[in-house]
PDB file of C-alpha atoms (C1' of nucleotides) in Angstrom:
ATOM      1  CA  UNK A   1      -6.431   3.198 -10.920  1.00 86.00           C
ATOM      2  CA  UNK A   2      -4.377   1.962  -8.026  1.00 95.00           C
ATOM      3  CA  UNK A   3      -5.593  -1.503  -7.049  1.00 96.00           C
ATOM      4  CA  UNK A   4      -4.015  -4.063  -4.731  1.00 97.00           C
ATOM      5  CA  UNK A   5      -0.743  -4.538  -6.707  1.00 97.00           C
ATOM      6  CA  UNK A   6      -0.149  -0.795  -7.066  1.00 97.00           C
ATOM      7  CA  UNK A   7      -0.947   0.001  -3.430  1.00 96.00           C
ATOM      8  CA  UNK A   8       1.199  -2.928  -2.299  1.00 97.00           C
ATOM      9  CA  UNK A   9       4.113  -1.683  -4.427  1.00 97.00           C
ATOM     10  CA  UNK A  10       3.838   1.739  -2.819  1.00 97.00           C
ATOM     11  CA  UNK A  11       3.545   0.191   0.649  1.00 97.00           C
ATOM     12  CA  UNK A  12       6.679  -1.922   0.281  1.00 97.00           C
ATOM     13  CA  UNK A  13       8.703   0.974  -1.114  1.00 96.00           C
ATOM     14  CA  UNK A  14       7.530   3.457   1.492  1.00 97.00           C
ATOM     15  CA  UNK A  15       8.340   1.044   4.314  1.00 97.00           C
ATOM     16  CA  UNK A  16      11.949   1.082   3.196  1.00 97.00           C
ATOM     17  CA  UNK A  17      12.043   4.833   2.708  1.00 96.00           C
ATOM     18  CA  UNK A  18      10.156   6.506   5.521  1.00 96.00           C
ATOM     19  CA  UNK A  19       9.780   4.016   8.370  1.00 97.00           C
ATOM     20  CA  UNK A  20      10.904   5.580  11.697  1.00 97.00           C
ATOM     21  CA  UNK A  21      11.794   8.903  10.076  1.00 98.00           C
ATOM     22  CA  UNK A  22      10.680  11.800  12.229  1.00 98.00           C
ATOM     23  CA  UNK A  23       7.975  13.972  10.711  1.00 98.00           C
ATOM     24  CA  UNK A  24       8.832  17.643  11.086  1.00 98.00           C
ATOM     25  CA  UNK A  25       6.179  19.376   9.013  1.00 97.00           C
ATOM     26  CA  UNK A  26       2.852  18.811   7.288  1.00 97.00           C
ATOM     27  CA  UNK A  27       1.470  21.104   4.609  1.00 96.00           C
ATOM     28  CA  UNK A  28      -2.135  20.679   3.569  1.00 96.00           C
ATOM     29  CA  UNK A  29      -2.769  22.581   0.375  1.00 95.00           C
ATOM     30  CA  UNK A  30      -6.368  21.483  -0.125  1.00 93.00           C
ATOM     31  CA  UNK A  31      -8.448  20.709   2.935  1.00 93.00           C
ATOM     32  CA  UNK A  32     -10.964  18.581   1.030  1.00 92.00           C
ATOM     33  CA  UNK A  33      -8.673  15.530   0.987  1.00 94.00           C
ATOM     34  CA  UNK A  34      -8.354  15.606   4.777  1.00 94.00           C
ATOM     35  CA  UNK A  35     -12.098  15.823   5.277  1.00 90.00           C
ATOM     36  CA  UNK A  36     -11.810  19.464   6.246  1.00 87.00           C
ATOM     37  CA  UNK A  37      -9.663  18.656   9.280  1.00 90.00           C
ATOM     38  CA  UNK A  38      -6.127  19.848   8.495  1.00 93.00           C
ATOM     39  CA  UNK A  39      -5.322  20.661  12.137  1.00 94.00           C
ATOM     40  CA  UNK A  40      -6.151  17.140  13.286  1.00 95.00           C
ATOM     41  CA  UNK A  41      -3.884  15.565  10.666  1.00 95.00           C
ATOM     42  CA  UNK A  42      -0.991  17.914  11.438  1.00 96.00           C
ATOM     43  CA  UNK A  43      -1.380  17.444  15.182  1.00 96.00           C
ATOM     44  CA  UNK A  44      -1.100  13.669  14.932  1.00 96.00           C
ATOM     45  CA  UNK A  45       1.784  13.638  12.455  1.00 97.00           C
ATOM     46  CA  UNK A  46       4.239  16.307  13.518  1.00 97.00           C
ATOM     47  CA  UNK A  47       6.901  15.011  15.902  1.00 97.00           C
ATOM     48  CA  UNK A  48       5.890  11.383  15.262  1.00 97.00           C
ATOM     49  CA  UNK A  49       7.063   8.754  12.796  1.00 97.00           C
ATOM     50  CA  UNK A  50       5.559   5.792  10.994  1.00 97.00           C
ATOM     51  CA  UNK A  51       6.381   2.655  12.950  1.00 97.00           C
ATOM     52  CA  UNK A  52       4.726   0.448  10.331  1.00 97.00           C
ATOM     53  CA  UNK A  53       2.888   0.826   7.037  1.00 97.00           C
ATOM     54  CA  UNK A  54       0.152  -1.669   6.395  1.00 96.00           C
ATOM     55  CA  UNK A  55      -2.554  -2.199   3.837  1.00 96.00           C
ATOM     56  CA  UNK A  56      -6.019  -3.636   3.605  1.00 96.00           C
ATOM     57  CA  UNK A  57      -7.431  -3.890   0.109  1.00 95.00           C
ATOM     58  CA  UNK A  58      -6.575  -0.620  -1.620  1.00 96.00           C
ATOM     59  CA  UNK A  59      -6.231   1.277   1.658  1.00 96.00           C
ATOM     60  CA  UNK A  60      -2.839   2.236   3.081  1.00 97.00           C
ATOM     61  CA  UNK A  61      -2.512   2.319   6.869  1.00 96.00           C
ATOM     62  CA  UNK A  62       0.266   4.289   8.522  1.00 97.00           C
ATOM     63  CA  UNK A  63       0.862   3.292  12.143  1.00 97.00           C
ATOM     64  CA  UNK A  64       2.042   6.291  14.155  1.00 97.00           C
ATOM     65  CA  UNK A  65       4.668   6.024  16.863  1.00 95.00           C
ATOM     66  CA  UNK A  66       3.692   7.030  20.393  1.00 93.00           C
ATOM     67  CA  UNK A  67       0.123   7.714  19.348  1.00 95.00           C
ATOM     68  CA  UNK A  68      -3.057   5.694  19.499  1.00 93.00           C
ATOM     69  CA  UNK A  69      -3.951   6.751  16.005  1.00 95.00           C
ATOM     70  CA  UNK A  70      -3.418   5.726  12.403  1.00 96.00           C
ATOM     71  CA  UNK A  71      -3.078   7.638   9.154  1.00 96.00           C
ATOM     72  CA  UNK A  72      -5.249   6.203   6.396  1.00 96.00           C
ATOM     73  CA  UNK A  73      -4.555   7.033   2.764  1.00 96.00           C
ATOM     74  CA  UNK A  74      -6.873   6.046  -0.065  1.00 96.00           C
ATOM     75  CA  UNK A  75      -5.745   6.892  -3.597  1.00 96.00           C
ATOM     76  CA  UNK A  76      -9.107   6.196  -5.275  1.00 96.00           C
ATOM     77  CA  UNK A  77      -8.701   6.762  -9.033  1.00 94.00           C
ATOM     78  CA  UNK A  78      -5.922   9.286  -9.507  1.00 95.00           C
ATOM     79  CA  UNK A  79      -4.038   9.512  -6.232  1.00 96.00           C
ATOM     80  CA  UNK A  80      -0.235   9.316  -6.131  1.00 96.00           C
ATOM     81  CA  UNK A  81       2.300   9.107  -3.306  1.00 97.00           C
ATOM     82  CA  UNK A  82       5.719  10.278  -4.411  1.00 96.00           C
ATOM     83  CA  UNK A  83       8.755  10.485  -2.158  1.00 96.00           C
ATOM     84  CA  UNK A  84      11.603  12.895  -2.854  1.00 95.00           C
ATOM     85  CA  UNK A  85      14.883  13.287  -1.055  1.00 91.00           C
ATOM     86  CA  UNK A  86      15.205  16.814  -2.341  1.00 74.00           C
ATOM     87  CA  UNK A  87      16.908  18.376  -5.309  1.00 61.00           C
ATOM     88  CA  UNK A  88      20.349  17.136  -4.321  1.00 48.00           C
ATOM     89  CA  UNK A  89      20.096  14.020  -6.479  1.00 48.00           C
ATOM     90  CA  UNK A  90      19.478  16.213  -9.482  1.00 46.00           C
ATOM     91  CA  UNK A  91      22.497  18.429  -8.838  1.00 40.00           C
ATOM     92  CA  UNK A  92      25.369  18.577 -11.292  1.00 39.00           C
ATOM     93  CA  UNK A  93      23.365  19.297 -14.391  1.00 37.00           C
ATOM     94  CA  UNK A  94      21.337  16.090 -14.455  1.00 41.00           C
ATOM     95  CA  UNK A  95      17.863  16.652 -15.791  1.00 42.00           C
ATOM     96  CA  UNK A  96      14.718  15.212 -14.285  1.00 45.00           C
ATOM     97  CA  UNK A  97      13.482  11.872 -15.524  1.00 46.00           C
ATOM     98  CA  UNK A  98      10.751  12.560 -18.060  1.00 42.00           C
ATOM     99  CA  UNK A  99       8.219  10.595 -16.030  1.00 51.00           C
ATOM    100  CA  UNK A 100       8.905  12.791 -13.087  1.00 64.00           C
ATOM    101  CA  UNK A 101       7.772  16.323 -12.609  1.00 75.00           C
ATOM    102  CA  UNK A 102       8.737  19.080 -10.276  1.00 88.00           C
ATOM    103  CA  UNK A 103       6.890  18.752  -6.995  1.00 92.00           C
ATOM    104  CA  UNK A 104       4.810  20.221  -5.578  1.00 94.00           C
ATOM    105  CA  UNK A 105       2.593  20.912  -8.566  1.00 93.00           C
ATOM    106  CA  UNK A 106      -1.015  21.972  -9.029  1.00 92.00           C
ATOM    107  CA  UNK A 107      -2.274  18.493  -8.069  1.00 94.00           C
ATOM    108  CA  UNK A 108      -0.363  18.316  -4.785  1.00 95.00           C
ATOM    109  CA  UNK A 109      -2.759  18.011  -1.863  1.00 96.00           C
ATOM    110  CA  UNK A 110      -0.538  17.192   1.119  1.00 96.00           C
ATOM    111  CA  UNK A 111       3.207  17.361   1.782  1.00 97.00           C
ATOM    112  CA  UNK A 112       4.770  15.479   4.690  1.00 97.00           C
ATOM    113  CA  UNK A 113       8.325  16.586   5.495  1.00 97.00           C
ATOM    114  CA  UNK A 114      10.783  14.429   7.420  1.00 98.00           C
ATOM    115  CA  UNK A 115      13.727  15.397   9.603  1.00 97.00           C
ATOM    116  CA  UNK A 116      16.237  14.737   6.796  1.00 97.00           C
ATOM    117  CA  UNK A 117      14.307  17.209   4.607  1.00 96.00           C
ATOM    118  CA  UNK A 118      12.910  14.446   2.424  1.00 97.00           C
ATOM    119  CA  UNK A 119       9.250  14.840   1.506  1.00 97.00           C
ATOM    120  CA  UNK A 120       6.267  12.658   0.758  1.00 97.00           C
ATOM    121  CA  UNK A 121       3.843  14.238  -1.721  1.00 97.00           C
ATOM    122  CA  UNK A 122       0.220  13.165  -1.907  1.00 97.00           C
ATOM    123  CA  UNK A 123      -0.957  14.203  -5.341  1.00 96.00           C
ATOM    124  CA  UNK A 124      -4.470  13.706  -6.666  1.00 96.00           C
ATOM    125  CA  UNK A 125      -5.679  15.197  -9.916  1.00 94.00           C
ATOM    126  CA  UNK A 126      -9.364  14.570  -9.213  1.00 93.00           C
ATOM    127  CA  UNK A 127      -9.251  14.829  -5.436  1.00 94.00           C
ATOM    128  CA  UNK A 128     -11.327  11.695  -4.906  1.00 94.00           C
ATOM    129  CA  UNK A 129      -8.726  10.249  -2.581  1.00 95.00           C
ATOM    130  CA  UNK A 130      -8.340  11.062   1.087  1.00 96.00           C
ATOM    131  CA  UNK A 131      -5.983  11.251   4.029  1.00 96.00           C
ATOM    132  CA  UNK A 132      -7.461  10.868   7.469  1.00 95.00           C
ATOM    133  CA  UNK A 133      -6.633  10.098  11.075  1.00 95.00           C
ATOM    134  CA  UNK A 134      -8.512   7.319  12.818  1.00 95.00           C
ATOM    135  CA  UNK A 135      -8.544   5.856  16.302  1.00 94.00           C
ATOM    136  CA  UNK A 136      -7.769   2.153  16.820  1.00 94.00           C
ATOM    137  CA  UNK A 137     -11.451   1.283  17.241  1.00 92.00           C
ATOM    138  CA  UNK A 138     -12.313   3.090  14.006  1.00 92.00           C
ATOM    139  CA  UNK A 139      -9.514   1.257  12.216  1.00 93.00           C
ATOM    140  CA  UNK A 140     -10.848  -2.076  13.445  1.00 92.00           C
ATOM    141  CA  UNK A 141     -14.349  -1.426  12.127  1.00 90.00           C
ATOM    142  CA  UNK A 142     -12.918  -0.245   8.805  1.00 92.00           C
ATOM    143  CA  UNK A 143     -10.791  -3.388   8.512  1.00 93.00           C
ATOM    144  CA  UNK A 144     -13.737  -5.578   9.477  1.00 92.00           C
ATOM    145  CA  UNK A 145     -15.691  -4.330   6.479  1.00 92.00           C
ATOM    146  CA  UNK A 146     -13.105  -5.778   4.098  1.00 94.00           C
ATOM    147  CA  UNK A 147     -13.369  -9.301   2.798  1.00 95.00           C
ATOM    148  CA  UNK A 148     -10.764 -11.971   2.179  1.00 95.00           C
ATOM    149  CA  UNK A 149      -7.306 -10.535   1.582  1.00 96.00           C
ATOM    150  CA  UNK A 150      -5.481 -12.177  -1.344  1.00 97.00           C
ATOM    151  CA  UNK A 151      -1.913 -13.449  -0.887  1.00 97.00           C
ATOM    152  CA  UNK A 152      -2.157 -13.679   2.905  1.00 96.00           C
ATOM    153  CA  UNK A 153      -2.211 -16.837   5.065  1.00 96.00           C
ATOM    154  CA  UNK A 154      -6.005 -16.448   5.237  1.00 95.00           C
ATOM    155  CA  UNK A 155      -6.174 -16.721   1.438  1.00 97.00           C
ATOM    156  CA  UNK A 156      -7.075 -20.374   0.947  1.00 96.00           C
ATOM    157  CA  UNK A 157      -9.437 -22.018  -1.497  1.00 96.00           C
ATOM    158  CA  UNK A 158     -11.668 -23.029   1.403  1.00 95.00           C
ATOM    159  CA  UNK A 159     -11.943 -19.393   2.533  1.00 95.00           C
ATOM    160  CA  UNK A 160     -12.520 -18.330  -1.063  1.00 96.00           C
ATOM    161  CA  UNK A 161     -15.341 -20.867  -1.452  1.00 95.00           C
ATOM    162  CA  UNK A 162     -16.929 -19.523   1.701  1.00 94.00           C
ATOM    163  CA  UNK A 163     -17.110 -16.040   0.170  1.00 95.00           C
ATOM    164  CA  UNK A 164     -18.815 -17.472  -2.903  1.00 95.00           C
ATOM    165  CA  UNK A 165     -21.173 -19.739  -0.990  1.00 94.00           C
ATOM    166  CA  UNK A 166     -24.846 -19.052  -1.576  1.00 93.00           C
ATOM    167  CA  UNK A 167     -24.266 -16.133  -3.910  1.00 95.00           C
ATOM    168  CA  UNK A 168     -25.869 -15.626  -7.278  1.00 94.00           C
ATOM    169  CA  UNK A 169     -24.206 -12.408  -8.338  1.00 94.00           C
ATOM    170  CA  UNK A 170     -22.164 -11.939 -11.511  1.00 95.00           C
ATOM    171  CA  UNK A 171     -18.510 -12.969 -11.408  1.00 96.00           C
ATOM    172  CA  UNK A 172     -17.404  -9.415 -12.217  1.00 96.00           C
ATOM    173  CA  UNK A 173     -19.500  -7.908  -9.406  1.00 96.00           C
ATOM    174  CA  UNK A 174     -18.129 -10.511  -6.990  1.00 96.00           C
ATOM    175  CA  UNK A 175     -14.499  -9.773  -7.829  1.00 96.00           C
ATOM    176  CA  UNK A 176     -15.091  -6.040  -7.416  1.00 96.00           C
ATOM    177  CA  UNK A 177     -16.924  -6.366  -4.112  1.00 95.00           C
ATOM    178  CA  UNK A 178     -14.421  -5.236  -1.459  1.00 95.00           C
ATOM    179  CA  UNK A 179     -16.441  -6.761   1.368  1.00 94.00           C
ATOM    180  CA  UNK A 180     -15.990 -10.214  -0.196  1.00 95.00           C
ATOM    181  CA  UNK A 181     -12.510 -10.052  -1.744  1.00 96.00           C
ATOM    182  CA  UNK A 182     -10.267  -7.100  -0.889  1.00 96.00           C
ATOM    183  CA  UNK A 183      -8.203  -5.117  -3.359  1.00 96.00           C
ATOM    184  CA  UNK A 184      -9.387  -6.114  -6.833  1.00 96.00           C
ATOM    185  CA  UNK A 185     -10.548  -3.286  -9.107  1.00 96.00           C
ATOM    186  CA  UNK A 186     -11.694  -3.011 -12.690  1.00 96.00           C
ATOM    187  CA  UNK A 187      -8.394  -3.834 -14.385  1.00 96.00           C
ATOM    188  CA  UNK A 188      -7.515  -6.981 -12.441  1.00 97.00           C
ATOM    189  CA  UNK A 189     -11.107  -8.255 -12.328  1.00 96.00           C
ATOM    190  CA  UNK A 190     -11.041  -8.454 -16.139  1.00 96.00           C
ATOM    191  CA  UNK A 191      -7.527  -9.922 -16.269  1.00 97.00           C
ATOM    192  CA  UNK A 192      -8.427 -12.586 -13.691  1.00 97.00           C
ATOM    193  CA  UNK A 193     -11.610 -13.631 -15.521  1.00 97.00           C
ATOM    194  CA  UNK A 194      -9.654 -13.841 -18.778  1.00 97.00           C
ATOM    195  CA  UNK A 195      -6.884 -15.907 -17.215  1.00 97.00           C
ATOM    196  CA  UNK A 196      -9.473 -18.261 -15.721  1.00 97.00           C
ATOM    197  CA  UNK A 197     -11.221 -18.476 -19.140  1.00 97.00           C
ATOM    198  CA  UNK A 198     -14.551 -17.604 -17.573  1.00 97.00           C
ATOM    199  CA  UNK A 199     -17.003 -14.949 -18.720  1.00 96.00           C
ATOM    200  CA  UNK A 200     -17.366 -12.003 -16.329  1.00 96.00           C
ATOM    201  CA  UNK A 201     -21.146 -12.299 -16.780  1.00 95.00           C
ATOM    202  CA  UNK A 202     -21.373 -15.813 -15.366  1.00 95.00           C
ATOM    203  CA  UNK A 203     -23.329 -16.171 -12.128  1.00 95.00           C
ATOM    204  CA  UNK A 204     -21.495 -17.592  -9.126  1.00 95.00           C
ATOM    205  CA  UNK A 205     -24.113 -20.269  -8.464  1.00 94.00           C
ATOM    206  CA  UNK A 206     -23.637 -21.593 -12.012  1.00 95.00           C
ATOM    207  CA  UNK A 207     -19.901 -22.085 -11.680  1.00 95.00           C
ATOM    208  CA  UNK A 208     -18.528 -25.577 -11.289  1.00 95.00           C
ATOM    209  CA  UNK A 209     -16.056 -26.503  -8.574  1.00 95.00           C
ATOM    210  CA  UNK A 210     -13.322 -26.616 -11.202  1.00 96.00           C
ATOM    211  CA  UNK A 211     -14.205 -23.179 -12.526  1.00 96.00           C
ATOM    212  CA  UNK A 212     -14.203 -21.731  -9.029  1.00 96.00           C
ATOM    213  CA  UNK A 213     -10.792 -23.217  -8.444  1.00 96.00           C
ATOM    214  CA  UNK A 214      -9.559 -21.630 -11.673  1.00 97.00           C
ATOM    215  CA  UNK A 215     -10.766 -18.211 -10.537  1.00 97.00           C
ATOM    216  CA  UNK A 216      -9.019 -18.643  -7.198  1.00 97.00           C
ATOM    217  CA  UNK A 217      -5.753 -19.714  -8.825  1.00 97.00           C
ATOM    218  CA  UNK A 218      -5.916 -16.995 -11.491  1.00 97.00           C
ATOM    219  CA  UNK A 219      -6.566 -14.313  -8.873  1.00 97.00           C
ATOM    220  CA  UNK A 220      -3.430 -15.281  -7.010  1.00 97.00           C
ATOM    221  CA  UNK A 221      -1.419 -15.648 -10.206  1.00 97.00           C
ATOM    222  CA  UNK A 222      -2.415 -12.300 -11.739  1.00 97.00           C
ATOM    223  CA  UNK A 223      -2.082 -10.272  -8.533  1.00 97.00           C
ATOM    224  CA  UNK A 224       1.292 -11.818  -7.704  1.00 97.00           C
ATOM    225  CA  UNK A 225       2.614 -11.211 -11.204  1.00 97.00           C
ATOM    226  CA  UNK A 226       1.320  -7.629 -11.178  1.00 97.00           C
ATOM    227  CA  UNK A 227       3.158  -6.943  -7.912  1.00 97.00           C
ATOM    228  CA  UNK A 228       6.336  -8.446  -9.378  1.00 97.00           C
ATOM    229  CA  UNK A 229       6.032  -6.008 -12.276  1.00 97.00           C
ATOM    230  CA  UNK A 230       5.296  -3.116  -9.899  1.00 96.00           C
ATOM    231  CA  UNK A 231       1.728  -2.593 -11.013  1.00 95.00           C
ATOM    232  CA  UNK A 232      -0.155  -1.242 -13.997  1.00 95.00           C
ATOM    233  CA  UNK A 233      -0.143   2.317 -15.273  1.00 94.00           C
ATOM    234  CA  UNK A 234      -3.170   3.087 -17.332  1.00 88.00           C
ATOM    235  CA  UNK A 235      -4.112   6.625 -16.470  1.00 85.00           C
ATOM    236  CA  UNK A 236      -1.663   8.087 -14.066  1.00 88.00           C
ATOM    237  CA  UNK A 237      -0.456   5.544 -11.541  1.00 95.00           C
ATOM    238  CA  UNK A 238       3.149   6.015 -10.487  1.00 95.00           C
ATOM    239  CA  UNK A 239       5.122   4.410  -7.680  1.00 95.00           C
ATOM    240  CA  UNK A 240       6.793   6.316  -4.858  1.00 94.00           C
ATOM    241  CA  UNK A 241       9.725   7.129  -7.172  1.00 95.00           C
ATOM    242  CA  UNK A 242       7.373   8.604  -9.757  1.00 93.00           C
ATOM    243  CA  UNK A 243       7.890   5.663 -12.114  1.00 94.00           C
ATOM    244  CA  UNK A 244       5.128   3.934 -14.062  1.00 94.00           C
ATOM    245  CA  UNK A 245       4.201   0.283 -13.499  1.00 95.00           C
ATOM    246  CA  UNK A 246       5.585  -2.432 -15.770  1.00 95.00           C
ATOM    247  CA  UNK A 247       2.575  -4.740 -15.835  1.00 95.00           C
ATOM    248  CA  UNK A 248       0.725  -2.559 -18.376  1.00 94.00           C
ATOM    249  CA  UNK A 249       2.300  -4.379 -21.337  1.00 94.00           C
ATOM    250  CA  UNK A 250       1.288  -7.713 -19.784  1.00 96.00           C
ATOM    251  CA  UNK A 251      -2.421  -6.889 -19.767  1.00 96.00           C
ATOM    252  CA  UNK A 252      -4.321  -9.316 -21.976  1.00 96.00           C
ATOM    253  CA  UNK A 253      -7.770  -7.744 -22.209  1.00 96.00           C
ATOM    254  CA  UNK A 254      -8.062  -4.482 -20.302  1.00 96.00           C
ATOM    255  CA  UNK A 255      -8.334  -1.550 -22.737  1.00 95.00           C
ATOM    256  CA  UNK A 256      -7.668  -3.901 -25.651  1.00 95.00           C
ATOM    257  CA  UNK A 257     -11.102  -3.823 -27.307  1.00 95.00           C
ATOM    258  CA  UNK A 258     -10.847  -4.583 -31.031  1.00 95.00           C
ATOM    259  CA  UNK A 259      -7.458  -6.288 -30.735  1.00 95.00           C
ATOM    260  CA  UNK A 260      -6.964  -9.960 -31.445  1.00 96.00           C
ATOM    261  CA  UNK A 261      -7.105 -12.254 -28.450  1.00 96.00           C
ATOM    262  CA  UNK A 262      -3.550 -13.190 -27.483  1.00 94.00           C
ATOM    263  CA  UNK A 263      -4.614 -16.716 -26.571  1.00 95.00           C
ATOM    264  CA  UNK A 264      -7.014 -18.026 -29.198  1.00 93.00           C
ATOM    265  CA  UNK A 265      -5.668 -15.658 -31.876  1.00 94.00           C
ATOM    266  CA  UNK A 266      -9.087 -15.737 -33.585  1.00 91.00           C
ATOM    267  CA  UNK A 267     -11.588 -13.597 -31.760  1.00 94.00           C
ATOM    268  CA  UNK A 268     -11.245  -9.914 -30.990  1.00 95.00           C
ATOM    269  CA  UNK A 269     -11.517  -8.529 -27.488  1.00 96.00           C
ATOM    270  CA  UNK A 270     -14.932  -7.038 -26.781  1.00 96.00           C
ATOM    271  CA  UNK A 271     -15.959  -4.288 -24.429  1.00 95.00           C
ATOM    272  CA  UNK A 272     -19.305  -4.486 -22.679  1.00 95.00           C
ATOM    273  CA  UNK A 273     -20.851  -3.050 -19.531  1.00 94.00           C
ATOM    274  CA  UNK A 274     -21.115  -5.386 -16.545  1.00 95.00           C
ATOM    275  CA  UNK A 275     -22.158  -4.354 -13.056  1.00 93.00           C
ATOM    276  CA  UNK A 276     -22.021  -0.754 -14.243  1.00 92.00           C
ATOM    277  CA  UNK A 277     -18.366  -0.980 -15.284  1.00 95.00           C
ATOM    278  CA  UNK A 278     -16.516  -1.142 -18.587  1.00 95.00           C
ATOM    279  CA  UNK A 279     -15.608  -4.814 -19.020  1.00 96.00           C
ATOM    280  CA  UNK A 280     -13.179  -6.402 -21.498  1.00 96.00           C
ATOM    281  CA  UNK A 281     -13.199 -10.082 -22.420  1.00 97.00           C
ATOM    282  CA  UNK A 282     -12.631 -12.604 -25.185  1.00 97.00           C
ATOM    283  CA  UNK A 283     -15.982 -14.032 -26.324  1.00 96.00           C
ATOM    284  CA  UNK A 284     -14.273 -17.161 -27.644  1.00 96.00           C
ATOM    285  CA  UNK A 285     -11.905 -18.093 -24.808  1.00 95.00           C
ATOM    286  CA  UNK A 286     -14.141 -17.082 -21.950  1.00 96.00           C
ATOM    287  CA  UNK A 287     -17.268 -19.116 -21.471  1.00 94.00           C
TER     288      UNK A 287
ATOM    289  C1'  DC B   1     -21.358  12.378 -22.001  1.00 84.73           C
ATOM    290  C1'  DC B   2     -17.392   9.264 -20.173  1.00 84.73           C
ATOM    291  C1'  DT B   3     -14.071   7.146 -16.544  1.00 84.73           C
ATOM    292  C1'  DT B   4     -13.737   3.947 -11.384  1.00 84.73           C
ATOM    293  C1'  DG B   5     -14.038   3.283  -6.271  1.00 84.73           C
ATOM    294  C1'  DT B   6     -17.094   3.516  -2.886  1.00 84.73           C
ATOM    295  C1'  DG B   7     -21.162   4.613  -0.185  1.00 84.73           C
ATOM    296  C1'  DT B   8     -26.096   4.887  -0.187  1.00 84.73           C
ATOM    297  C1'  DT B   9     -30.606   3.623  -1.571  1.00 84.73           C
ATOM    298  C1'  DC B  10     -33.916   0.871  -3.611  1.00 84.73           C
ATOM    299  C1'  DT B  11     -36.123  -3.475  -4.802  1.00 84.73           C
ATOM    300  C1'  DC B  12     -36.910  -8.064  -4.462  1.00 84.73           C
ATOM    301  C1'  DC B  13     -37.576 -12.475  -2.171  1.00 84.73           C
ATOM    302  C1'  DG B  14     -38.221 -15.930   1.204  1.00 84.73           C
TER     303       DG B  14
ATOM    304  C1'  DC C   1     -42.745  -7.061   8.259  1.00 84.73           C
ATOM    305  C1'  DC C   2     -37.925  -8.470   8.579  1.00 84.73           C
ATOM    306  C1'  DG C   3     -33.133  -9.279   6.922  1.00 84.73           C
ATOM    307  C1'  DG C   4     -30.147 -10.069   3.455  1.00 84.73           C
ATOM    308  C1'  DA C   5     -28.719 -10.000  -1.242  1.00 84.73           C
ATOM    309  C1'  DG C   6     -28.137  -7.777  -5.338  1.00 84.73           C
ATOM    310  C1'  DA C   7     -28.624  -4.213  -8.326  1.00 84.73           C
ATOM    311  C1'  DA C   8     -29.222   0.543  -9.238  1.00 84.73           C
ATOM    312  C1'  DC C   9     -28.008   4.978  -8.326  1.00 84.73           C
ATOM    313  C1'  DA C  10     -25.177   8.915  -6.658  1.00 84.73           C
ATOM    314  C1'  DC C  11     -21.000  11.312  -6.199  1.00 84.73           C
ATOM    315  C1'  DA C  12     -16.405  12.821  -6.763  1.00 84.73           C
ATOM    316  C1'  DA C  13     -13.705  16.216 -11.053  1.00 84.73           C
ATOM    317  C1'  DG C  14     -11.791  16.735 -15.416  1.00 84.73           C
TER     318       DG C  14
END
DNA sequence: CCTTGTGTTCTCCG
DNA sequence: CCGGAGAACACAAG
């Protein structure tokens, strides 16, 4: 499940790898992921290059050179973006890294080829993700629907408080709500609540000022640390090199039901359903 | 049946 | 009767 740290890892890596490289070919193997508009995507990409790669929440935004259009990529649950410079690096009898597979494979949806013959593969096992072209005005309305972006200059406790103000929803639902806070998904919502020592079922209007501050600080801390470790691989997230994330072993509660709490060392981590999602927490530490 | 991210729909309340 | 909030539901595919 690529969330903010995973998408940000991909964004930073891709900036270094494909920025300003001329796109020479686009292959769309399954039209569903491009909303049934393969010709539109190809038309806007071929002959252009990415002049910048941005992100809002979990959404990647490719800015196209000499074109008033953007390429949006959403990975949803099982999407991957893997960049390959070709088979040359594997020449001389070296075998492929075990985490890597030959590409394209049966999950490859789109292949973008650059002038140096390198390729960007958009793979998606479940095909929930998408690739689409939008105009600047469409991009603006899409961006406007997202809430406060963590780790940006706008990310201040005052701005955070404003998002909470007047709300009575559950902490978990708040953290997952992209129109309030951008980029947090099921894994990091649980890790943040655990770090802040607050139950995911608490209502926002019942939180003290101190507790709210803890949630703000923990959000920044967990997301920053997860980016440093290049994200979490639970199901099938890989970075643009095809490597898994290193934050997985640092998870304290997610997918750890039945294990002893790493902090209080007494209780076991429980799994419940909150806001329709599987939710992990320590019933002793988190109140 | 389950999984999560997101978009839609419904209900409630003031 | 309305607007907004929140929750419930729907959908994707394996």
